Coordinates of C-alpha atoms in Angstrom, one line a residue:
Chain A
X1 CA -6.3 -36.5 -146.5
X2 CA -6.3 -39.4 -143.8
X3 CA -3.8 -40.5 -141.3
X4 CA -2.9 -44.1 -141.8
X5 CA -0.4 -44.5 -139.0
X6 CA 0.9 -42.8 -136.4
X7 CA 4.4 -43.5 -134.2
X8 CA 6.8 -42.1 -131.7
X9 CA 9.5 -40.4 -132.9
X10 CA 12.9 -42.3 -132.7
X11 CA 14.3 -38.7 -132.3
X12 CA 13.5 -37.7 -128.7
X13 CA 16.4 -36.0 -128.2
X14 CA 15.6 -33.1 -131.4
X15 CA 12.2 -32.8 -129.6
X16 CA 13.5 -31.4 -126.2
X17 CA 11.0 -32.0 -123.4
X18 CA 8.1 -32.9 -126.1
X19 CA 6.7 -35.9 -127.3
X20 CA 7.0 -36.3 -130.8
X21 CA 4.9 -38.5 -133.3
X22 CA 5.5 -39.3 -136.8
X23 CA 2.0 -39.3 -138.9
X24 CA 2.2 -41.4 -141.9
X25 CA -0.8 -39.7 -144.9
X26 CA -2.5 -41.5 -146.9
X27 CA -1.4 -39.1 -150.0
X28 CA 1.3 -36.7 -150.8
X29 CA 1.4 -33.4 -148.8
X30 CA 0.9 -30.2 -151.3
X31 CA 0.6 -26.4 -150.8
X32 CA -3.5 -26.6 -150.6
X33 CA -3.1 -29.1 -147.2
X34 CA -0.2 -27.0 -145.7
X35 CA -2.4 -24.1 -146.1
X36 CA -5.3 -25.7 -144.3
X37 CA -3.7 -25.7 -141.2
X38 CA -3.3 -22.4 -140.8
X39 CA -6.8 -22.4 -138.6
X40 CA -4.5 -25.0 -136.0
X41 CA -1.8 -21.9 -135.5
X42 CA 1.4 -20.1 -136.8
X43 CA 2.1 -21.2 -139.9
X44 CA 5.8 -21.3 -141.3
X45 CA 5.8 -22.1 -145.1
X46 CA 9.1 -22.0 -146.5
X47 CA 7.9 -22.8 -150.2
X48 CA 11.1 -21.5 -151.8
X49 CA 12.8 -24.6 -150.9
X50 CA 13.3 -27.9 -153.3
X51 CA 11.0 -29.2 -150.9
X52 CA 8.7 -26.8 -149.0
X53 CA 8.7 -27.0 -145.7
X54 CA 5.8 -26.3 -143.6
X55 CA 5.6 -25.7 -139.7
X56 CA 2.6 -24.8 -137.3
X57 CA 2.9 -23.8 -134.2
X58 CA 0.9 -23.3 -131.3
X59 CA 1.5 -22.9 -127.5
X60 CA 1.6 -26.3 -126.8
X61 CA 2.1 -28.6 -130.2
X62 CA 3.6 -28.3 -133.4
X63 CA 3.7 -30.0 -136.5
X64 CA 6.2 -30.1 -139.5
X65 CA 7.1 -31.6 -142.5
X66 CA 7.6 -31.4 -146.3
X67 CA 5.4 -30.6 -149.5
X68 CA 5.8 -33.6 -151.3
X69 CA 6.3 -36.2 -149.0
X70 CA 3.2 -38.4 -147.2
X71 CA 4.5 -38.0 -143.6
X72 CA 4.7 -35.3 -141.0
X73 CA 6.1 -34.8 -137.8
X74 CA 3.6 -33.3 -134.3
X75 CA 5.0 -32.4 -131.0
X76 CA 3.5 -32.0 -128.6
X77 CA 4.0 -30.8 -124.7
X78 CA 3.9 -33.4 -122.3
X79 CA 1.4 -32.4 -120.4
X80 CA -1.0 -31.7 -123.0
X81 CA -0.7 -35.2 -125.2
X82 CA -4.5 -35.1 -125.6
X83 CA -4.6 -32.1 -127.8
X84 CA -3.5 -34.3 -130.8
X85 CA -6.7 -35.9 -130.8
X86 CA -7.8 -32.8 -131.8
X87 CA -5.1 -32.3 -134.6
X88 CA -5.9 -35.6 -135.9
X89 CA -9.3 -34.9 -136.5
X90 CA -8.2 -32.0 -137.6
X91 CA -6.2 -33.3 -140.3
X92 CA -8.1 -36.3 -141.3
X93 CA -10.8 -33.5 -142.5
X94 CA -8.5 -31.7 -144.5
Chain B
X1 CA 22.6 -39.8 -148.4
X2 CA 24.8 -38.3 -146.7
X3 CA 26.1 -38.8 -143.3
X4 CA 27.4 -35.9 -141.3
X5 CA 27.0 -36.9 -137.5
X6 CA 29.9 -38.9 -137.0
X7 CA 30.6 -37.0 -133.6
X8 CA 27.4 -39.4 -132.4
X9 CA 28.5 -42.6 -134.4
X10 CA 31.2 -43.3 -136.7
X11 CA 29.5 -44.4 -139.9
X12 CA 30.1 -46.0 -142.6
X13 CA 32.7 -48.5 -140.2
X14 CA 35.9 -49.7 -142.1
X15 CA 35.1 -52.6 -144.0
X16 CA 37.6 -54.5 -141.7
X17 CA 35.2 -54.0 -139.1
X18 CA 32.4 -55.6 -140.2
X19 CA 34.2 -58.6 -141.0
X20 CA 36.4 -58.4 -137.9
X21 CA 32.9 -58.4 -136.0
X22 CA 31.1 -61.0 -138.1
X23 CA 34.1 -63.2 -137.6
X24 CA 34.1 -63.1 -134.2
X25 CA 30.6 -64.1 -134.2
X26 CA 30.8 -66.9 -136.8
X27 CA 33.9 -68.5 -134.4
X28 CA 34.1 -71.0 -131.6
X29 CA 33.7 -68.3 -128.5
X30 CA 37.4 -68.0 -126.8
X31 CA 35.3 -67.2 -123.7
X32 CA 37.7 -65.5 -121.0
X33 CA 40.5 -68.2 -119.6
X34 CA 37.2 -70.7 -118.3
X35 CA 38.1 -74.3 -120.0
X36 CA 41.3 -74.0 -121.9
X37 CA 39.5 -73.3 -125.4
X38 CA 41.8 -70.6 -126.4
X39 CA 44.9 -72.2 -126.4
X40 CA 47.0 -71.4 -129.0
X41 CA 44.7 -68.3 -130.2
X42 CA 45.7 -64.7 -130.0
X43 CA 44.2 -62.8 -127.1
X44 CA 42.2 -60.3 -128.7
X45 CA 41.5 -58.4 -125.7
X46 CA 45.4 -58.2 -124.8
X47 CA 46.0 -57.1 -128.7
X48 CA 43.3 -54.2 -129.1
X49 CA 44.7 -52.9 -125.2
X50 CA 48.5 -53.0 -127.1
X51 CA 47.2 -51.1 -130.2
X52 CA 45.0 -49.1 -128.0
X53 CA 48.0 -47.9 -125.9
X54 CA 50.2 -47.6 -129.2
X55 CA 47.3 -45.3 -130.5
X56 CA 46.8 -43.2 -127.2
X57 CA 50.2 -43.1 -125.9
X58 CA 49.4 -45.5 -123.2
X59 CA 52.8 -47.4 -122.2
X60 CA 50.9 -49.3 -119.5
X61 CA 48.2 -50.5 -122.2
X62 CA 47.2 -53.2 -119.3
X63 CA 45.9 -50.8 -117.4
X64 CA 43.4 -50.1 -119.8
X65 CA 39.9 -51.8 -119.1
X66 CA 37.0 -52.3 -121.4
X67 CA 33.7 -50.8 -120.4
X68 CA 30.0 -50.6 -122.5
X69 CA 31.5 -47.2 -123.3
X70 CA 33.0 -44.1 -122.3
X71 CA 29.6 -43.1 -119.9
X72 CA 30.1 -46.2 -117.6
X73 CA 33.7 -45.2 -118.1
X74 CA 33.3 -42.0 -116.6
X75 CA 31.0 -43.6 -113.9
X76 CA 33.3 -45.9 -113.0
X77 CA 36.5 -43.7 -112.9
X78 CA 34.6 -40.8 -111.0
X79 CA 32.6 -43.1 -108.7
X80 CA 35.5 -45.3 -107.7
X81 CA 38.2 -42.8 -107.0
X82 CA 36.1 -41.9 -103.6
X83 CA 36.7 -38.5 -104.4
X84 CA 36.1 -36.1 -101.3
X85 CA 36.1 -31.8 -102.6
X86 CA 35.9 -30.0 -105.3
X87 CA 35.8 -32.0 -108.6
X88 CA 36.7 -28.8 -111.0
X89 CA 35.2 -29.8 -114.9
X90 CA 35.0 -27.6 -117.9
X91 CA 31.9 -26.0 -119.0
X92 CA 32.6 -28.1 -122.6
X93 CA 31.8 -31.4 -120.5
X94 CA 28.9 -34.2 -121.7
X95 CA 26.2 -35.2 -119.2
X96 CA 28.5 -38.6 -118.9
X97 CA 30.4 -36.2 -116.9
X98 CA 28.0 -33.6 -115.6
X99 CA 25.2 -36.1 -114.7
X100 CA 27.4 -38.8 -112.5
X101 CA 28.9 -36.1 -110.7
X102 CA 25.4 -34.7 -109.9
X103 CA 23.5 -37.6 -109.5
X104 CA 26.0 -40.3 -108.1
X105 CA 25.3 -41.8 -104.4
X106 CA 29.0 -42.4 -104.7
X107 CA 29.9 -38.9 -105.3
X108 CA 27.9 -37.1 -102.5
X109 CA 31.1 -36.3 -101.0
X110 CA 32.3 -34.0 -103.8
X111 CA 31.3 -30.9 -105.7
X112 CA 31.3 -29.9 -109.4
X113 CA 32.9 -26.5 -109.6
X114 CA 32.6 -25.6 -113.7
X115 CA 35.5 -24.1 -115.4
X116 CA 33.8 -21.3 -117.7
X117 CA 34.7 -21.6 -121.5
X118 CA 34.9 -19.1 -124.2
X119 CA 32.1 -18.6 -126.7
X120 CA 34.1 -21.1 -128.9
X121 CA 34.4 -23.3 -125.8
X122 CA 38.2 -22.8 -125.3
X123 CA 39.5 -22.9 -121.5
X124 CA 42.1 -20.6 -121.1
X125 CA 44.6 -20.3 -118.2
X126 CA 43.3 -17.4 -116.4
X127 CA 39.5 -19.5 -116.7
X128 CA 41.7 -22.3 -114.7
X129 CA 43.4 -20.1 -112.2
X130 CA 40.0 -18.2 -111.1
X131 CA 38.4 -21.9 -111.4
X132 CA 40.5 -23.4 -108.4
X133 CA 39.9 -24.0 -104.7
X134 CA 41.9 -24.8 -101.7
X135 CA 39.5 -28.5 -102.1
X136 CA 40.3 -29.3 -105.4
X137 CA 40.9 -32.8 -105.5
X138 CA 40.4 -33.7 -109.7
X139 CA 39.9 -31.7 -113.0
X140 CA 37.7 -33.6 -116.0
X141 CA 38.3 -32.1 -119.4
X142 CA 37.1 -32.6 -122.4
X143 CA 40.2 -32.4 -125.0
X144 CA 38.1 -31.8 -128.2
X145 CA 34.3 -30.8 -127.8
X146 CA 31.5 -32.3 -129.1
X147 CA 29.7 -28.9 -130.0
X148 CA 32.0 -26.7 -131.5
X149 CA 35.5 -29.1 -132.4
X150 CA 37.5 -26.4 -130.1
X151 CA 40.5 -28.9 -129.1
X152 CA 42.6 -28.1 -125.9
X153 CA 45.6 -26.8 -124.8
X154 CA 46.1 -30.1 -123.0
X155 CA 49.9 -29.7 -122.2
X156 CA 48.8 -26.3 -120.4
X157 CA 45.8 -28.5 -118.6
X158 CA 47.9 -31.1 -117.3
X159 CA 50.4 -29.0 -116.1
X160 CA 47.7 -27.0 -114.4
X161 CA 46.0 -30.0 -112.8
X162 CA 49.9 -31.3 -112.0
X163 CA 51.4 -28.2 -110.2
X164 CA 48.1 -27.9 -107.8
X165 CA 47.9 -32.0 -107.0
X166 CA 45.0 -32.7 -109.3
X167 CA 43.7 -35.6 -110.0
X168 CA 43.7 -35.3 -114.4
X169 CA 41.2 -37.4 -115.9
X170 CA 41.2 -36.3 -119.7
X171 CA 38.0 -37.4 -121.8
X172 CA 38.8 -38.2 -125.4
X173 CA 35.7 -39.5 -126.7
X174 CA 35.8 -37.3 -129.5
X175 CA 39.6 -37.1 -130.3
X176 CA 40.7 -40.6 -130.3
X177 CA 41.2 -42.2 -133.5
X178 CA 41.2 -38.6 -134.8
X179 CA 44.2 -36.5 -133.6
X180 CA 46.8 -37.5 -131.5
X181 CA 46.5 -38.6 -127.9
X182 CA 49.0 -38.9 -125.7
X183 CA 48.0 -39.7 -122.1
X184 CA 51.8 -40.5 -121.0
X185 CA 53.2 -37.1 -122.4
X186 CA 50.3 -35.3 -120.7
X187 CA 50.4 -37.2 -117.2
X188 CA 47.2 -38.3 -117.5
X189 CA 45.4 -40.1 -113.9
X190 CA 42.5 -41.3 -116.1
X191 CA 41.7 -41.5 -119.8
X192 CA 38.2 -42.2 -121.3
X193 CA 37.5 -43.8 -124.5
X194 CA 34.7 -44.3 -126.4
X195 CA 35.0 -47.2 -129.1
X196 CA 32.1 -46.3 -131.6
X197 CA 33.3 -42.6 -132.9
X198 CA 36.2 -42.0 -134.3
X199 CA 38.1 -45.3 -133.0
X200 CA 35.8 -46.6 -135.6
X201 CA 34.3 -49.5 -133.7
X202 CA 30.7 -50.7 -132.8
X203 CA 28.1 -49.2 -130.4
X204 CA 28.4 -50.6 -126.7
X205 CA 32.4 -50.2 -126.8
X206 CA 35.1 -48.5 -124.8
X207 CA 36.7 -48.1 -121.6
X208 CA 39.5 -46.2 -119.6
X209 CA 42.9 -46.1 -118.7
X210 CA 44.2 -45.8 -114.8
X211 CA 47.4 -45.1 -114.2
X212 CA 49.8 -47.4 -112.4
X213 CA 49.3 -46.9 -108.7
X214 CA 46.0 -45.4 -108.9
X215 CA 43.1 -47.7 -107.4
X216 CA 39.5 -47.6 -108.3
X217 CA 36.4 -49.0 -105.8
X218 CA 34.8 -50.7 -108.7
X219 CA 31.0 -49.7 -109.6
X220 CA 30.5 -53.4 -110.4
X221 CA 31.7 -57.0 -108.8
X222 CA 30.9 -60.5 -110.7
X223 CA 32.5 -63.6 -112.3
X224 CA 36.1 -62.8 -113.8
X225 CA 37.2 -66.3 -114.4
X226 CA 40.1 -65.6 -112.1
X227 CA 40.5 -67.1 -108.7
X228 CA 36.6 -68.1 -108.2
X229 CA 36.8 -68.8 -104.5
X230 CA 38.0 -65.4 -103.3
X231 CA 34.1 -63.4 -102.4
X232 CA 35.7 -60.7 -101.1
X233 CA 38.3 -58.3 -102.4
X234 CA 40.8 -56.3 -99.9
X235 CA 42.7 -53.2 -101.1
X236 CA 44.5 -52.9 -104.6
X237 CA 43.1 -56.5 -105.4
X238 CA 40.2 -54.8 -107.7
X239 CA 39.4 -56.3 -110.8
X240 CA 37.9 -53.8 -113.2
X241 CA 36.2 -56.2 -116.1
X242 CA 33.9 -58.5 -114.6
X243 CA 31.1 -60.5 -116.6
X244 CA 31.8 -62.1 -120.3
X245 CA 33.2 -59.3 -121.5
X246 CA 31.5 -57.8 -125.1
X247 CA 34.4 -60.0 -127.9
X248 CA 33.0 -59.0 -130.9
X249 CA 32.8 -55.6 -129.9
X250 CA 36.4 -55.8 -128.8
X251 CA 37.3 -57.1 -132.1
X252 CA 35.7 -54.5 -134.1
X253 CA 37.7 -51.9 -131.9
X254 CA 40.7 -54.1 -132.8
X255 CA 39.7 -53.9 -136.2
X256 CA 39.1 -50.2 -136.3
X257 CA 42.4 -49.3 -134.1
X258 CA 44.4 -51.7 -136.9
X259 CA 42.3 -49.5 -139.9
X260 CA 44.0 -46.4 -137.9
X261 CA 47.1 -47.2 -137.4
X262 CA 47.7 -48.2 -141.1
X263 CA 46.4 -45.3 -142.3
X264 CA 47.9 -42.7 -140.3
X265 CA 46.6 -40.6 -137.4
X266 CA 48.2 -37.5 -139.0
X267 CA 46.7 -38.4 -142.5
X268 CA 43.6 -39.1 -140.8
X269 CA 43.3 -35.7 -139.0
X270 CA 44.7 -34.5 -142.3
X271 CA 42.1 -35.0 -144.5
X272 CA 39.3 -34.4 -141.7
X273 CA 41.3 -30.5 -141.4
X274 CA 40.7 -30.1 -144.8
X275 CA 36.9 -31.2 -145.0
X276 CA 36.8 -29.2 -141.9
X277 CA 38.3 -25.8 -143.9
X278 CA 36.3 -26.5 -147.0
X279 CA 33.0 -26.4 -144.4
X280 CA 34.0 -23.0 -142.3
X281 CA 34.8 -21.5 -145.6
X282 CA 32.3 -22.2 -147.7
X283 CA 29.3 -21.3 -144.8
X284 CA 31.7 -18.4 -143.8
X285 CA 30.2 -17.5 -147.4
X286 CA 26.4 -17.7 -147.1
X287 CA 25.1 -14.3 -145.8
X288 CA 23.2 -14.4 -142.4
X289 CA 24.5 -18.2 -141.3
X290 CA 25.6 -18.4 -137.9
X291 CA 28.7 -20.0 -137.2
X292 CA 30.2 -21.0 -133.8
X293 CA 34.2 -21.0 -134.3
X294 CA 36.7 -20.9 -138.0
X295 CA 38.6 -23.4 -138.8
X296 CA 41.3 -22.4 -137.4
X297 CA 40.8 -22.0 -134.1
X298 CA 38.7 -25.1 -133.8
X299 CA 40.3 -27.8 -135.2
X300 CA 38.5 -31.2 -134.6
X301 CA 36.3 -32.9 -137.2
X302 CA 32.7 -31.4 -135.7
X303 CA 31.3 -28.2 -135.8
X304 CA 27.9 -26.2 -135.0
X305 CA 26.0 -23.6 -136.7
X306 CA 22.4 -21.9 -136.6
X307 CA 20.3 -21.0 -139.2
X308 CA 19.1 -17.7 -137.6
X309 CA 15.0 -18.1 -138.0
X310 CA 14.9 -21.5 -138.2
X311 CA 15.1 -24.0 -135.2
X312 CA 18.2 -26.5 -135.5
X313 CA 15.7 -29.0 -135.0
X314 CA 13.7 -27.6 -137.9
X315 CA 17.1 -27.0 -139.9
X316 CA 18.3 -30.8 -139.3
X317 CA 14.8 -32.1 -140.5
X318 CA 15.0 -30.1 -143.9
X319 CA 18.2 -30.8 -144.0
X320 CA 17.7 -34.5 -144.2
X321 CA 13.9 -34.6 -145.6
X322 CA 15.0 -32.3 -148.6
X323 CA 18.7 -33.2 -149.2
X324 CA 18.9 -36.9 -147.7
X325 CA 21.8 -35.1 -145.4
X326 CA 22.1 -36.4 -141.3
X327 CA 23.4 -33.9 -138.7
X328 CA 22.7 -33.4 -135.2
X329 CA 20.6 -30.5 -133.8
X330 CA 20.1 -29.5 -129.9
X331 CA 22.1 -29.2 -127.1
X332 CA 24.5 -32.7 -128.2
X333 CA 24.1 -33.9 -123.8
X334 CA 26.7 -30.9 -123.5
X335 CA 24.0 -28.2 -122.3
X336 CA 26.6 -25.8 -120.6
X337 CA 28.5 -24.8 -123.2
X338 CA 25.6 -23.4 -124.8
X339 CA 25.4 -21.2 -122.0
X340 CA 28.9 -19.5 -123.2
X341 CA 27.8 -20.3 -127.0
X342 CA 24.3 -18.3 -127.0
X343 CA 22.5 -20.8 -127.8
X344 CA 21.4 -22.6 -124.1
X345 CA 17.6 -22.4 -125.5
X346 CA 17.5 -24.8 -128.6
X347 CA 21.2 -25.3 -129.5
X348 CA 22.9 -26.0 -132.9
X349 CA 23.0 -27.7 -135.6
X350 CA 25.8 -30.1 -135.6
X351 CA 28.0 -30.9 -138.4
X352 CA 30.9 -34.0 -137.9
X353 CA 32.8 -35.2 -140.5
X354 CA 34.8 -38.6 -140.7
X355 CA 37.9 -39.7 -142.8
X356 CA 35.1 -41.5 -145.2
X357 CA 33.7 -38.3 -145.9
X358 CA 34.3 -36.6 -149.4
X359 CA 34.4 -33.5 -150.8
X360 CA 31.8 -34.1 -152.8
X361 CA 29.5 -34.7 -150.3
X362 CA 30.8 -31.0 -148.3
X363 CA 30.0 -29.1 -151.7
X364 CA 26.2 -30.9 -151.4
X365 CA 26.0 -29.9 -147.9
X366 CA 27.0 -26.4 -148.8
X367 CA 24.4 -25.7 -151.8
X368 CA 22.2 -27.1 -148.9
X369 CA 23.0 -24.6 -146.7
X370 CA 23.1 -22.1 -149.0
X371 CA 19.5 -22.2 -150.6
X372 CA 18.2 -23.0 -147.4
X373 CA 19.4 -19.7 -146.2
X374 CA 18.0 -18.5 -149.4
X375 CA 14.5 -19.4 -148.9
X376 CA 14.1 -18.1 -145.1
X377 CA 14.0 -14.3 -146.4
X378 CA 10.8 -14.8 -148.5
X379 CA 9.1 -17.2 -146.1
X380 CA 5.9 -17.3 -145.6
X381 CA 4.8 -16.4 -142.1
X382 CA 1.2 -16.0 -140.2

């Protein structure tokens, strides 16, 4: 999977002191790629849901979104924006 | 989809509205008394102060100004009344009141003294009588909140505020267009609109009503279109509107009050009751969902809710990636009444209905809810 595009969440405000990014995939999420990034943290997999929903957590980022769609959402801390450089690589190996 | 944070924005707008606005637009600008244009046309900022008042129980509807919205409403009123003391506030206030009060030069003279709440954000005589000090000079409520829908005694309030020489300044953001208003009946200093909520006009509308007698220091000075050659301004000769004032927003409000006023405020908070009802009752139903309030003892058309083990955050964004449905998570700019509610870390999820909502679209919020709560006992976690 590869990102293709990457922008600032319109939703600051549901992000509370965090900088949020909306990653746009160049394919559809599925259980295989949510379960790849268990390496980046706590994984939350609701996959009884319509649509599974999937969040990882570590200390200082997070990312979310839904099986099925090709976008995700990472948050980040504000003081450590660079580790979604890492994430991004991360993800573009999956 | 479906749109369930009307306590943000109104939405969808009365068709009215959108015509009233694109009219405005389309016409010859009747720009404010400058060349004798208008002539013969209605005075649309005249007429949407009349239906305002008729709609808010205003009977001095001319002392009602247009502002960008009810924060530069607030601003204004707080800033210019050169308060000096105690400014007493409820703990269900918005930043719009809590921040200018905090972080206004104007208002360095004053101190916001917070009236504590009930977990359902209710203020309750005894909250009001252990709230006051011997500098008390003003009391800001809230009448419905924004978080939980709890609507206030506001007869008790005002009395309150009247029998210890407060100044009242009710904010009624989220009630007006609603449930009834009536700033005369409650002796009301100050009222603060918003126009793009339940007034059902567009963003960047609002203002406030001063009572006769009652003189603000205004936060802004510019053209008026009135008696150019005076610079300077001595007491009670204030003018509160400077600048080209925002028409086609005014018109839309115009609109949107006119939509109101034929339907019915009562039929109006009517039907929202009963969406409102069909919401408490239905999650009341759905083991292990949090609710903050019932329907009856919080009665305005917004209401908040947790799903315990999920974030709201995470809860709004499954909400509307999975189910197409909008709501509201966090704090809503109202972070002290989470303090009273529990939830001060990550807030709610906030549901607010409209009189465009349907029934249908309550039962496809609560199957939502329902297999959403569902799925969080199996889930999946590492």
């Amino acid at each position: 999977m590869k990102i293709i595009s990457k922008r600032e969440s319109r939703e600051k405000c549901a992000e509370s002191g965090w900088f949020a990014y909306d990653y746009l995939l160049d394919g559809k999420i599925d259980r295989d790629f949510i379960l790849g990034l268990k390496p980046l943290g706590g994984l939350v997999y609701l996959d009884m849901l319509r649509q599974p929903f999937f969040k990882v957590e570590s200390d200082y980022f997070m990312l979310k979104g839904i099986q099925g769609n090709d976008y995700f959402r990472a948050a980040v801390h504000g003081k450590h924006e660079e580790l979604l450089t890492a994430v991004e690589d991360f993800v573009n190996r999956l | 989809m479906i749109y369930f944070n009307n306590a943000a924005t109104s939405y969808p707008k009365p068709e009215q509205v959108t015509e009233a606005v694109q009219a405005c637009i389309r016409n010859m600008p009747a720009s404010q008394f400058r060349g004798g244009a208008q002539i013969g046309q209605e005075d649309i900022e005249d007429k949407c102060k009349q239906a305002l008042g008729k709609l808010l129980g205003i009977s001095a509807f001319s002392r009602i100004f247009f502002t960008s919205g009810a924060t530069e409403s607030l601003n204004s009123v707080l800033c210019g009344l050169e308060l000096e003391g105690d400014i007493l506030v409820t703990q269900t206030e918005h930043n719009s009141v809590l921040r200018p009060l905090l972080n206004q030069q104007k208002l360095k003279k004053t101190s916001m003294k917070v009236i504590p709440c009930t977990g359902e954000g209710e203020i309750t005589p005894d909250a009001l009588n252990k709230s006051l000090s011997l500098s008390a000079k003003a009391l800001v409520i809230n009448h419905c909140s924004n978080v939980t829908g709890k609507v206030q005694d506001m007869e008790m309030i005002s009395s309150f505020a009247r029998d210890h020489g407060l100044l009242f300044i009710a904010d009624v953001s989220q009630s007006a267009g609603c449930l009834p208003v009536d700033a005369d009946a409650w002796g009301a200093d100050a009222l603060i609109f918003t126009g793009h909520k339940s007034l059902l006009g567009i963003q960047g509308t609002g203002g406030f009503y001063i009572r006769p007698g009652l003189d603000l220091i205004p936060l802004k000075f510019g053209g008026t279109g009135t008696n150019s050659a005076k610079l300077v301004y001595g007491p009670s000769e204030y003018e509160y509107e400077p600048g080209t004032q925002n028409l086609p927003g005014i018109t839309g409000l115009l609109a949107g009050v006119q939509f109101i006023e034929a339907v019915g405020i009562e039929k109006i908070a009517e039907k929202e009751r009963r969406l409102m009802r069909m919401l408490y009752e239905g999650l009341a139903r759905i083991p292990g969902l949090q609710l903050y309030g019932t329907a009856k003892t919080c009665q305005g058309p917004v209401m908040s809710l947790n799903f315990p083990g999920l974030s709201p955050s995470d809860a709004a964004y499954i909400l509307w990636s999975s189910y197409g449905i909008v709501v509201r998570a966090g704090l809503h700019c109202s972070p002290l009444i989470h303090e009273a509610m529990g939830t001060a870390g990550s807030g709610t999820v906030r549901i607010s209905v409209s009189y465009f909502s349907t029934d249908e679209e309550v039962r496809a919020f609560l199957d939502a809810a329902a297999e959403i709560m569902a799925s969080l006992s199996p889930a999946v976690s590492q």
